[in-house]
Coordinates of C-alpha atoms and ligand atoms in Angstrom, one line a residue:
X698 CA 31.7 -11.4 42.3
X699 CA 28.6 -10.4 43.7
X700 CA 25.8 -13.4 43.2
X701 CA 23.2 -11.3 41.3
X702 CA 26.3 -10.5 38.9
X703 CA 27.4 -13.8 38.8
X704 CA 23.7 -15.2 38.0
X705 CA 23.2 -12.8 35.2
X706 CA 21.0 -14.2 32.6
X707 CA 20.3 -17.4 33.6
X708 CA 17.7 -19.2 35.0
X709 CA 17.0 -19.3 38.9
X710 CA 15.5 -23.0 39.2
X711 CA 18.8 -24.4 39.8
X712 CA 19.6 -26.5 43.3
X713 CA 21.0 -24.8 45.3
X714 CA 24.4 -25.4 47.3
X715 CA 22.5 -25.9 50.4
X716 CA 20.5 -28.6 48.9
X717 CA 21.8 -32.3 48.9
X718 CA 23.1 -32.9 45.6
X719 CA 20.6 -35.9 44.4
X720 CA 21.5 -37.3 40.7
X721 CA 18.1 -37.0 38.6
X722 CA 16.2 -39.9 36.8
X723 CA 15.0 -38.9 33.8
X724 CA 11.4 -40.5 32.4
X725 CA 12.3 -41.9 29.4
X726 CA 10.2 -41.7 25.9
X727 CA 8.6 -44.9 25.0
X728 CA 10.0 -46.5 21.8
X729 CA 9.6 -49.6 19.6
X730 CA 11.9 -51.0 17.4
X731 CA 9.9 -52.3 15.4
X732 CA 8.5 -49.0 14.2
X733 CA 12.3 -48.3 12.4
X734 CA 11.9 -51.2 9.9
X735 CA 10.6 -49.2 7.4
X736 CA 13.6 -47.3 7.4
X737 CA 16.3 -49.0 7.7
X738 CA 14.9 -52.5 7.1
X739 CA 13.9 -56.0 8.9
X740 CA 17.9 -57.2 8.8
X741 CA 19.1 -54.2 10.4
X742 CA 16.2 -54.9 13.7
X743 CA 17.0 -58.8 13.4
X744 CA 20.9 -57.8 14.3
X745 CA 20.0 -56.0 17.0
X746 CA 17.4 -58.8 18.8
X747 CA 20.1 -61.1 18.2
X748 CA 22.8 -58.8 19.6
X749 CA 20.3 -57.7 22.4
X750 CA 19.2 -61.6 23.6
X751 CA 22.7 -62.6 25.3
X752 CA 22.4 -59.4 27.7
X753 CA 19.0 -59.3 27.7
X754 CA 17.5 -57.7 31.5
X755 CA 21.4 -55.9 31.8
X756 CA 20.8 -53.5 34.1
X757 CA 22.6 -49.8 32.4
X758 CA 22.8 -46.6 33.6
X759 CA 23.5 -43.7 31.3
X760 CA 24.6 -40.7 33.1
X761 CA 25.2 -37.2 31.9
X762 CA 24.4 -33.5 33.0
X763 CA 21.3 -32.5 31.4
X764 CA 18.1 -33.8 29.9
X765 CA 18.1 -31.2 27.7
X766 CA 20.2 -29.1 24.9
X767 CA 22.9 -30.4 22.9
X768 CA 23.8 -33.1 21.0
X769 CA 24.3 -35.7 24.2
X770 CA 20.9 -35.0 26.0
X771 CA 19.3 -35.6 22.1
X772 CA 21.4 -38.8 21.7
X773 CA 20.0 -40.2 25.1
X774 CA 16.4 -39.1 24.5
X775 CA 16.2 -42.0 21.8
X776 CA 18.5 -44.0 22.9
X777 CA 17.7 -45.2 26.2
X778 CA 14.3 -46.2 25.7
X779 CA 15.7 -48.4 22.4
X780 CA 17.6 -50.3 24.8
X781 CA 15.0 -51.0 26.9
X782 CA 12.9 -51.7 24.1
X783 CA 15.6 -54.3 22.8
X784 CA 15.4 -55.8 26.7
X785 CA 18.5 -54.1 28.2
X786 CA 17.1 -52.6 31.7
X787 CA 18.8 -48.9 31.1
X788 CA 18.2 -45.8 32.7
X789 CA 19.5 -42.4 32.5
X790 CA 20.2 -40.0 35.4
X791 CA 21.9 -36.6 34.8
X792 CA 23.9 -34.9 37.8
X793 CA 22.5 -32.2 40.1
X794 CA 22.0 -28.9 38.7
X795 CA 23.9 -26.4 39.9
X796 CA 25.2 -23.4 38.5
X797 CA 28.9 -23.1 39.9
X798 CA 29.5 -26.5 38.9
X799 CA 28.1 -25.8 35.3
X800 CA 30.8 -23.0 34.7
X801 CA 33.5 -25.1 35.8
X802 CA 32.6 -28.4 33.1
X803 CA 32.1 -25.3 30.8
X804 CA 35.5 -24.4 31.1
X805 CA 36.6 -28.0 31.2
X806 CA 35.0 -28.7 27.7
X807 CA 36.4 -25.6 26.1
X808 CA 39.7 -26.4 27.7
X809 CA 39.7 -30.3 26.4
X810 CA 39.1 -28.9 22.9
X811 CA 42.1 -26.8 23.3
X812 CA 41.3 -23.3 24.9
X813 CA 44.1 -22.2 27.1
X814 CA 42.8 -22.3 30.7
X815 CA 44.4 -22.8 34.3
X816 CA 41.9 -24.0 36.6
X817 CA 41.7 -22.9 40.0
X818 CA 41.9 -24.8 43.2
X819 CA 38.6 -23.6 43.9
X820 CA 37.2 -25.3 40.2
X821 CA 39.3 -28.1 41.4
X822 CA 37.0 -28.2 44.8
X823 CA 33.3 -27.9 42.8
X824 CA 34.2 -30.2 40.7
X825 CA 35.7 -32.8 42.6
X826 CA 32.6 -31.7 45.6
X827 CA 29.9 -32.2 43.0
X828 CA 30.9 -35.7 41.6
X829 CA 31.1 -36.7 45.1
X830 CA 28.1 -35.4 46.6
X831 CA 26.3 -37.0 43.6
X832 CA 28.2 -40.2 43.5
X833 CA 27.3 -40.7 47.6
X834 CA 23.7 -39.8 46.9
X835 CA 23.0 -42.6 44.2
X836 CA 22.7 -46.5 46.3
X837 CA 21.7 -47.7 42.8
X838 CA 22.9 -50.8 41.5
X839 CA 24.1 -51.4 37.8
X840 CA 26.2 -54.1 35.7
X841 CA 27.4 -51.3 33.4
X842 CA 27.5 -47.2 33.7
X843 CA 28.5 -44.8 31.1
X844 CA 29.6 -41.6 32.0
X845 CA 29.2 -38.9 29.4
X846 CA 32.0 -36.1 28.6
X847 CA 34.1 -34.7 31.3
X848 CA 30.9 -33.5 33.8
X849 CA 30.6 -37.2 35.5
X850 CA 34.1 -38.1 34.9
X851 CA 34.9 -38.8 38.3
X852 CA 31.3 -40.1 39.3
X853 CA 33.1 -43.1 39.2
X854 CA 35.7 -42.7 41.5
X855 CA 33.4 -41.7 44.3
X856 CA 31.1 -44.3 43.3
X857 CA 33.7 -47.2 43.9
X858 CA 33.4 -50.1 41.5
X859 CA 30.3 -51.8 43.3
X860 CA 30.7 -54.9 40.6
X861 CA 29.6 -52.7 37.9
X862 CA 31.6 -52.1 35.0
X863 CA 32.7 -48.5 33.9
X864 CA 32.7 -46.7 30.6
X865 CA 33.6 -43.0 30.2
X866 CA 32.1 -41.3 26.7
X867 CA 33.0 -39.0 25.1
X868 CA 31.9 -36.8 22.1
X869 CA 33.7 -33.7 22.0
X870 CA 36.9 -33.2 20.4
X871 CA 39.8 -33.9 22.7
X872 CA 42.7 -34.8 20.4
X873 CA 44.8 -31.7 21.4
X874 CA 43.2 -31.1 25.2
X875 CA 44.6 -28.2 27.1
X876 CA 47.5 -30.2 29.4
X877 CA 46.3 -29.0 33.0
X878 CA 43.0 -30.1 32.8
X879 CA 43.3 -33.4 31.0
X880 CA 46.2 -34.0 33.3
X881 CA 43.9 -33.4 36.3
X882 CA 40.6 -35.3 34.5
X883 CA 43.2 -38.0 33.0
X884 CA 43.6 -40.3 36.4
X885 CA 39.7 -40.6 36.8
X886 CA 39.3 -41.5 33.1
X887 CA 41.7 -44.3 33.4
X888 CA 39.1 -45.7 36.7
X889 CA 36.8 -46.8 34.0
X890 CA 36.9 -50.5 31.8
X891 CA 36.8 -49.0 28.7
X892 CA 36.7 -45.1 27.3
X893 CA 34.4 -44.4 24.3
X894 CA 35.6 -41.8 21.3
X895 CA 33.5 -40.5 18.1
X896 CA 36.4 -40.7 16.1
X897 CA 40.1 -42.4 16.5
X898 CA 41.8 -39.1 15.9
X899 CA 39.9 -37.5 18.9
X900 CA 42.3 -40.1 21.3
X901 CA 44.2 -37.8 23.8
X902 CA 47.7 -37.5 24.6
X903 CA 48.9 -40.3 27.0
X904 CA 45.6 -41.9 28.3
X905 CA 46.1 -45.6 29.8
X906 CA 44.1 -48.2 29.1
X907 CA 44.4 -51.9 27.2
X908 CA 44.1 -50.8 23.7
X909 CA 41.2 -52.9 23.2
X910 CA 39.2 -51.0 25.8
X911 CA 39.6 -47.6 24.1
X912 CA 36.8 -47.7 21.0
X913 CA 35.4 -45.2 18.5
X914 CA 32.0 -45.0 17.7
X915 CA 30.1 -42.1 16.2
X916 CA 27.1 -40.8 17.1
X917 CA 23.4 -41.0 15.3
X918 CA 20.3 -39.7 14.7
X919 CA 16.1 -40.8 15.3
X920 CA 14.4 -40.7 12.0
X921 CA 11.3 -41.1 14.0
X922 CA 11.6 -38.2 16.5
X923 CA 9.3 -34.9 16.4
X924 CA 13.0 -33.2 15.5
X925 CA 13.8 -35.8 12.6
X926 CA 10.2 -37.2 11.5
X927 CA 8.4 -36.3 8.1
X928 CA 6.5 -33.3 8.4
X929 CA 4.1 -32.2 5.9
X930 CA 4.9 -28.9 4.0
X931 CA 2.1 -26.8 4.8
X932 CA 3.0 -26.9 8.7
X933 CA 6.9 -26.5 8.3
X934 CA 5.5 -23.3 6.6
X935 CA 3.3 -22.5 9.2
X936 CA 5.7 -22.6 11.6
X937 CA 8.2 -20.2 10.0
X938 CA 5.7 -17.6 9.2
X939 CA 4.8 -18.0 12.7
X940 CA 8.1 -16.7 13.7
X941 CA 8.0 -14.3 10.8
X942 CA 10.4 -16.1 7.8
X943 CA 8.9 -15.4 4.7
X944 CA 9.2 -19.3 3.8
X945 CA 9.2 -18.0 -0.5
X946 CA 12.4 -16.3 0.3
X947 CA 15.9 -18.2 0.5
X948 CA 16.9 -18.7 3.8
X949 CA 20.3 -19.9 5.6
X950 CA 19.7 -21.3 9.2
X951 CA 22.5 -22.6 11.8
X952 CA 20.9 -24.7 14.5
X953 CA 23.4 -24.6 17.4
X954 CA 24.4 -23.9 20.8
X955 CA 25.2 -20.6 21.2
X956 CA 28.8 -21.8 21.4
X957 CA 32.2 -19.7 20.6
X958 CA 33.0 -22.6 18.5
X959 CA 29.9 -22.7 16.2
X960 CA 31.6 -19.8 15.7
X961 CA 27.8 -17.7 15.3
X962 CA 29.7 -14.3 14.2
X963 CA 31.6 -15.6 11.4
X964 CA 28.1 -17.5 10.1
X965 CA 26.9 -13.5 10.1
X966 CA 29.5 -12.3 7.8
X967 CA 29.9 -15.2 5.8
X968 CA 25.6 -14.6 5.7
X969 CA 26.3 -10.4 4.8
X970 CA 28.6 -12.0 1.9
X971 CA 25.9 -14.0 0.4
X972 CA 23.3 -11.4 0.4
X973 CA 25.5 -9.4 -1.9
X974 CA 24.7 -12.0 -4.6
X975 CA 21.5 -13.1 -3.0
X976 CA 20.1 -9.9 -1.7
X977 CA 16.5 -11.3 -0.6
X978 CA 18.8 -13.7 1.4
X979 CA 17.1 -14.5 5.0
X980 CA 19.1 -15.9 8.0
X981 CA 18.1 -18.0 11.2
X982 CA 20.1 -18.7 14.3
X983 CA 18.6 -21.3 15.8
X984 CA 20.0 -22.0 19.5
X985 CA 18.8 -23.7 22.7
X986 CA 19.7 -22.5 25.6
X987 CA 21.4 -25.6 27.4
X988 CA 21.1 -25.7 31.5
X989 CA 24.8 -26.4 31.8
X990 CA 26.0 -23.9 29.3
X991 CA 25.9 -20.6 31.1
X992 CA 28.8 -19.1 28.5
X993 CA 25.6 -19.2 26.2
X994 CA 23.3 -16.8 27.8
X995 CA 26.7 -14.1 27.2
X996 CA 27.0 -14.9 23.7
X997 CA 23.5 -14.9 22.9
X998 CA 23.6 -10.8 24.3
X999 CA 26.6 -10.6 22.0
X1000 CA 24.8 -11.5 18.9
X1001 CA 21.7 -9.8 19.4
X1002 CA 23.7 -5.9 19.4
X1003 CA 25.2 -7.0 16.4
X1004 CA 22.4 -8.0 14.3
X1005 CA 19.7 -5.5 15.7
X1006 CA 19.2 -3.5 12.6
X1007 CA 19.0 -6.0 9.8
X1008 CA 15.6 -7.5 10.1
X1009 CA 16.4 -10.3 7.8
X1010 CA 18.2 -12.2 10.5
X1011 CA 16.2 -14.0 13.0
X1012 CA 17.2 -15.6 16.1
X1013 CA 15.0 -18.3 18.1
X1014 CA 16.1 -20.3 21.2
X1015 CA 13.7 -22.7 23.3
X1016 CA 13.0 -19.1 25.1
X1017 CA 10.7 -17.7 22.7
X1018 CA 9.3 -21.1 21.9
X1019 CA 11.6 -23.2 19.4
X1020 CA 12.0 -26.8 20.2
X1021 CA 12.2 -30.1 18.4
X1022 CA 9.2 -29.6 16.0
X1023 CA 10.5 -26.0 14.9
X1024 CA 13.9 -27.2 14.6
X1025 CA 12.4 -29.9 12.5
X1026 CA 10.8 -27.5 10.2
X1027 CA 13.6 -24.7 10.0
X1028 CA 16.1 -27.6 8.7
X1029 CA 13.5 -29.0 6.3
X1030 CA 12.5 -25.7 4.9
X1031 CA 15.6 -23.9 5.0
X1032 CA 17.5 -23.4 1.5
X1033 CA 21.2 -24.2 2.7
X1034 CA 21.6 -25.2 6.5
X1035 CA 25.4 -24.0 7.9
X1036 CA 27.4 -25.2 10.7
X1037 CA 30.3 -23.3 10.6
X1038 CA 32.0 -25.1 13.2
X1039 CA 35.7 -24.3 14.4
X1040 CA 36.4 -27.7 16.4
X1041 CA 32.7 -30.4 16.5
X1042 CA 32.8 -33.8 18.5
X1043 CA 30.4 -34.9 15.9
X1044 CA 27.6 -32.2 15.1
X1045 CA 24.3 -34.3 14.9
X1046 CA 22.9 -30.9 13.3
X1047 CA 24.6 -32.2 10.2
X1048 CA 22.9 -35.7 9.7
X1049 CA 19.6 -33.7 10.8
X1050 CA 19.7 -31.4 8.4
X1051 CA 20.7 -34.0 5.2
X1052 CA 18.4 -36.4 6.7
X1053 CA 15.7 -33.6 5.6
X1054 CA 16.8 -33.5 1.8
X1055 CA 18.4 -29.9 3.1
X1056 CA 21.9 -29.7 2.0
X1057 CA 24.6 -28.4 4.6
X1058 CA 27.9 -26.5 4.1
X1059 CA 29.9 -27.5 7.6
X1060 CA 32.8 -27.1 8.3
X1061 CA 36.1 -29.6 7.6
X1062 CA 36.2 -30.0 11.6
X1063 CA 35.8 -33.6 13.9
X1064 CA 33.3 -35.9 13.1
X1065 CA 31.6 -33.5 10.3
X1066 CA 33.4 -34.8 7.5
X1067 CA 32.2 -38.3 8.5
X1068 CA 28.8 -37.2 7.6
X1069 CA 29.6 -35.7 4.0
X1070 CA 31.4 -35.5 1.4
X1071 CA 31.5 -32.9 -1.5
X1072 CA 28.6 -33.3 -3.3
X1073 CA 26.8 -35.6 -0.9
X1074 CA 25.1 -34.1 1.5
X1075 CA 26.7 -30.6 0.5
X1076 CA 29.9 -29.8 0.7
X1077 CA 32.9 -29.1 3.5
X1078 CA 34.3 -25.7 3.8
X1079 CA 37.5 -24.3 5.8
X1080 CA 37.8 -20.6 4.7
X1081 CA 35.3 -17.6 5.0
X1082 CA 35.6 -17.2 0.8
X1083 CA 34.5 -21.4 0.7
X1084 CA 31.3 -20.9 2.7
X1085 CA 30.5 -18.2 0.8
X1086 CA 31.3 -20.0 -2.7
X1087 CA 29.4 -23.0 -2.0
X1088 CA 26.1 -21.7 -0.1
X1089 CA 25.5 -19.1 -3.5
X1090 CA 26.3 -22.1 -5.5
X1091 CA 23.1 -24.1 -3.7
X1092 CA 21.2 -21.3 -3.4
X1093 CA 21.8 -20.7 -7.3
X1094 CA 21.2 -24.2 -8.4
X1095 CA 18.1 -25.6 -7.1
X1096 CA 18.4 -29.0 -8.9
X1097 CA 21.6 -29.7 -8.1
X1098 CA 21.5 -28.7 -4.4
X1099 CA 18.4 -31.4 -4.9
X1100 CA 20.5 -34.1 -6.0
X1101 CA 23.3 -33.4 -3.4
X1102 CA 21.1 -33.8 -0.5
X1103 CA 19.6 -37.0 -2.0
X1104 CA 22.7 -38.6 -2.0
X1105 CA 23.2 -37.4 1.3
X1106 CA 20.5 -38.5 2.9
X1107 CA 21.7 -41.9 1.6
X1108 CA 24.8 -41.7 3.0
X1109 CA 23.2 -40.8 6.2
X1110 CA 20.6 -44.0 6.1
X1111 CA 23.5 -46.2 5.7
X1112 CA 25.4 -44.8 9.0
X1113 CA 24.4 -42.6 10.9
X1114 CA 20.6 -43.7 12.1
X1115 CA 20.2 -44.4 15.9
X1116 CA 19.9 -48.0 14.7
X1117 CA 23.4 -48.5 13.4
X1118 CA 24.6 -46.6 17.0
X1119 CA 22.1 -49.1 18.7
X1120 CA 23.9 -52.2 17.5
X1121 CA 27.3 -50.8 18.3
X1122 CA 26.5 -50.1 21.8
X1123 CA 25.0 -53.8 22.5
X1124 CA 28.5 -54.7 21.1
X1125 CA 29.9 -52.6 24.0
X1126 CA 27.9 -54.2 26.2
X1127 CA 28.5 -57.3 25.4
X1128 CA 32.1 -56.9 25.7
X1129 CA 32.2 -55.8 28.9
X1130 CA 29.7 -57.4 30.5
X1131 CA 30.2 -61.0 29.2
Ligands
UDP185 N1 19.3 -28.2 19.1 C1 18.0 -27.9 19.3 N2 17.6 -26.6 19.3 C2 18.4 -25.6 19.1 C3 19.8 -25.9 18.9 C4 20.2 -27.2 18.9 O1 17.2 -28.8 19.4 O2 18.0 -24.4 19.2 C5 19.7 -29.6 19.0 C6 20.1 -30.0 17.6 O3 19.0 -30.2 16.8 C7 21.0 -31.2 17.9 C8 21.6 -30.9 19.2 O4 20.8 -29.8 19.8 O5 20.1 -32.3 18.0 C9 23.0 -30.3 19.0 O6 23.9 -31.4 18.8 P1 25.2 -31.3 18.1 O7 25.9 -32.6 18.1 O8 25.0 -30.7 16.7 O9 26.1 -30.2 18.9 P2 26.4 -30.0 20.5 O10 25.4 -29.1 21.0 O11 26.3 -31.4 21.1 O12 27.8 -29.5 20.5

């Protein structure tokens, strides 16, 4: 394929293969710990300084493929610098951008949530390249490294044991992976002390390792990021009239990759359905553009013929603007938030959105249903005819959509806040390092 073909859509600041293939440190946010008392309470920090004092000055790296976009770049954004304000030296690197190796993982993630997919020798050879390259560029030392999802899964062969210990993470879904590529990934995974899951049903087929070094632990949100934090009214409004939502009309957003299984067509229908009953019904589609998702840029095109001539259907991406602050205000503002989800590792979007007092209908996928229940939070869908039943039902009944979300965002204090996902990493830790 010719390279200007092949490039289509997507941005041109990527490394080159001439380039040397140099993992990248990423400058963390500065956090304190102390600042989440108010929220989740002086026990909750006291845990965690306990926890923290046995491992204190372990030196972690946290290494993924991008700093930016999806649910893993958003986890590591508050998590890292809570470790190091807890006294753990962590760091987080993401591999070397490159484009050829982006469409391989690509594939590789689709295919280790099920997709049917052969990969080629020559997907084989950037992948395998790539994780070298980067592995031979790093003369970093570390007690512990976790490797997130399948892009840095053989970082660690390449990198040789070099008296750290090894953790591979991973948050998507891979209880039914496609066989050639978990086959092929499987051996590397197996390098590492211990691999991580959200969820013990996500465990795939025939993986090797001391049963006590294969745990579960679901992801979390920040309460106190711009994308989470209280924001008053008048500027969530702002901001959607900025992007022209009339913010005293209903209004149904999705805030996702654009991702064949966020399934963004079906949210469309299920949103024409709706606005049969609802007919000043607005919708958002709210997606970044991630760096290592180039099948994105293709659906995005997709999306954009088919909704051209309704002009109550918006769609924002970090391209025309929309990042953590917008997102903030399109979840808190919105009527219902959807996340009509085919297969989720976890789906953070969920706990964001409830977090806000928004109620969600998601669907009955992965980690979703760990987030909510029926009636708190919102409620769990599988069929086109259940979205469209339950989003007319919130949209209908304003008090109690109200007291769903407030039980929700309970429900998500109690679990799913970064500082519950804290503690259980400096459990990890100190399993492994001890
Ligand atoms: N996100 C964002 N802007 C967007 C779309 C998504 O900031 O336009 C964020 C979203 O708020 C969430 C993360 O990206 O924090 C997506 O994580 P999730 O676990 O829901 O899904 P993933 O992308 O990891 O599959």
């Amino acid at each position: 394929m010719a390279e200007t073909e092949r490039h289509e859509g997507f941005p041109v600041d990527m490394v080159g293969r001439e380039h040397r293939l140099d993992t990248v440190r990423i400058s963390l946010k500065k956090k304190a710990l102390g600042d989440y008392a108010s929220i989740v309470g002086r026990d909750v920090l006291e845990e965690i300084r306990r926890l923290a004092s046995d491992i204190r000055g372990l030196r972690v790296l946290h290494i993924n493929s991008t700093a930016s976009g999806g649910g893993v770049a958003e986890l590591l954004t508050t998590l890292v610098p809570l470790e190091v304000s807890s006294g753990i030296e962590a760091e987080w690197k993401t591999l070397p951008q490159h484009f050829d190796f982006f469409e391989v993982t690509k594939v590789f993630h689709n295919a280790l949530q099920g997709m049917e997919y052969a990969p080629t020798k020559q997907d084989i050879k950037d992948y395998l390249d790539h994780n070298r390259l980067s592995a031979e560029s790093d003369r970093s030392r570390y007690d512990l490294v976790i490797a997130h999802d399948p892009q840095p899964a053989a970082f660690r062969h390449f990198y040789g044991r070099k008296g750290a210990k090894w953790v591979w993470r991973c948050h998507i879904d891979t209880a039914h992976p496609n066989k050639a590529v978990w086959d092929f990934l499987r051996p590397f995974v197996e390098e590492h002390d211990a691999a991580v899951f959200t969820m013990d049903k996500f465990r795939p087929p025939g993986l090797e390792m001391p049963k006590n070094r294969i745990l579960y632990i679901p992801p979390a949100i920040d309460p106190l990021s711009t994308k989470n934090r209280e924001l008053p009214i008048a500027l969530s409004r702002e901001v959607l009239s900025e992007y022209g939502v009339d913010a005293r009309r209903p209004l149904l957003t999705q805030v996702s990759r654009f991702d064949p299984w966020k399934d963004p067509i079906g949210v469309i229908r299920i949103y024409r359905q709706v606005k049969e009953q609802v007919p000043t019904l607005q919708l958002a589609l709210v997606g970044f553009m991630a760096m290592d998702d180039p099948e994105a840029w293709r659906i995005y095109s997709s999306i954009e013929k088919e909704t051209k001539d309704d002009r109550d259907i918006f769609m924002f991406t970090n391209l025309n603007g929309v990042g953590s602050l917008e997102v903030n205000a399109f979840q808190r503002l919105s009527d219902v938030v959807i996340q009509k989800s085919i297969k989720e590792g976890f789906g953070l979007v969920v706990s964001e959105a409830i977090w806000k007092g928004t109620p969600v209908v998601a669907g009955d996928t992965g980690g979703i249903p760990l987030q909510m229940k029926n009636g708190v939070g919102g409620f769990l869908a599988d069929t086109e005819e259940e979205y469209v039943k339950w989003i007319t039902f919130l949209l209908k009944n304003a008090k109690q959509s109200r007291e769903i979300a407030g039980r929700g965002r309970e429900f998500v204090r109690e679990r799913y806040l970064v500082t519950r996902l804290l503690i259980d990493e400096l459990k990890l830790f100190k399993l492994l390092a001890l």
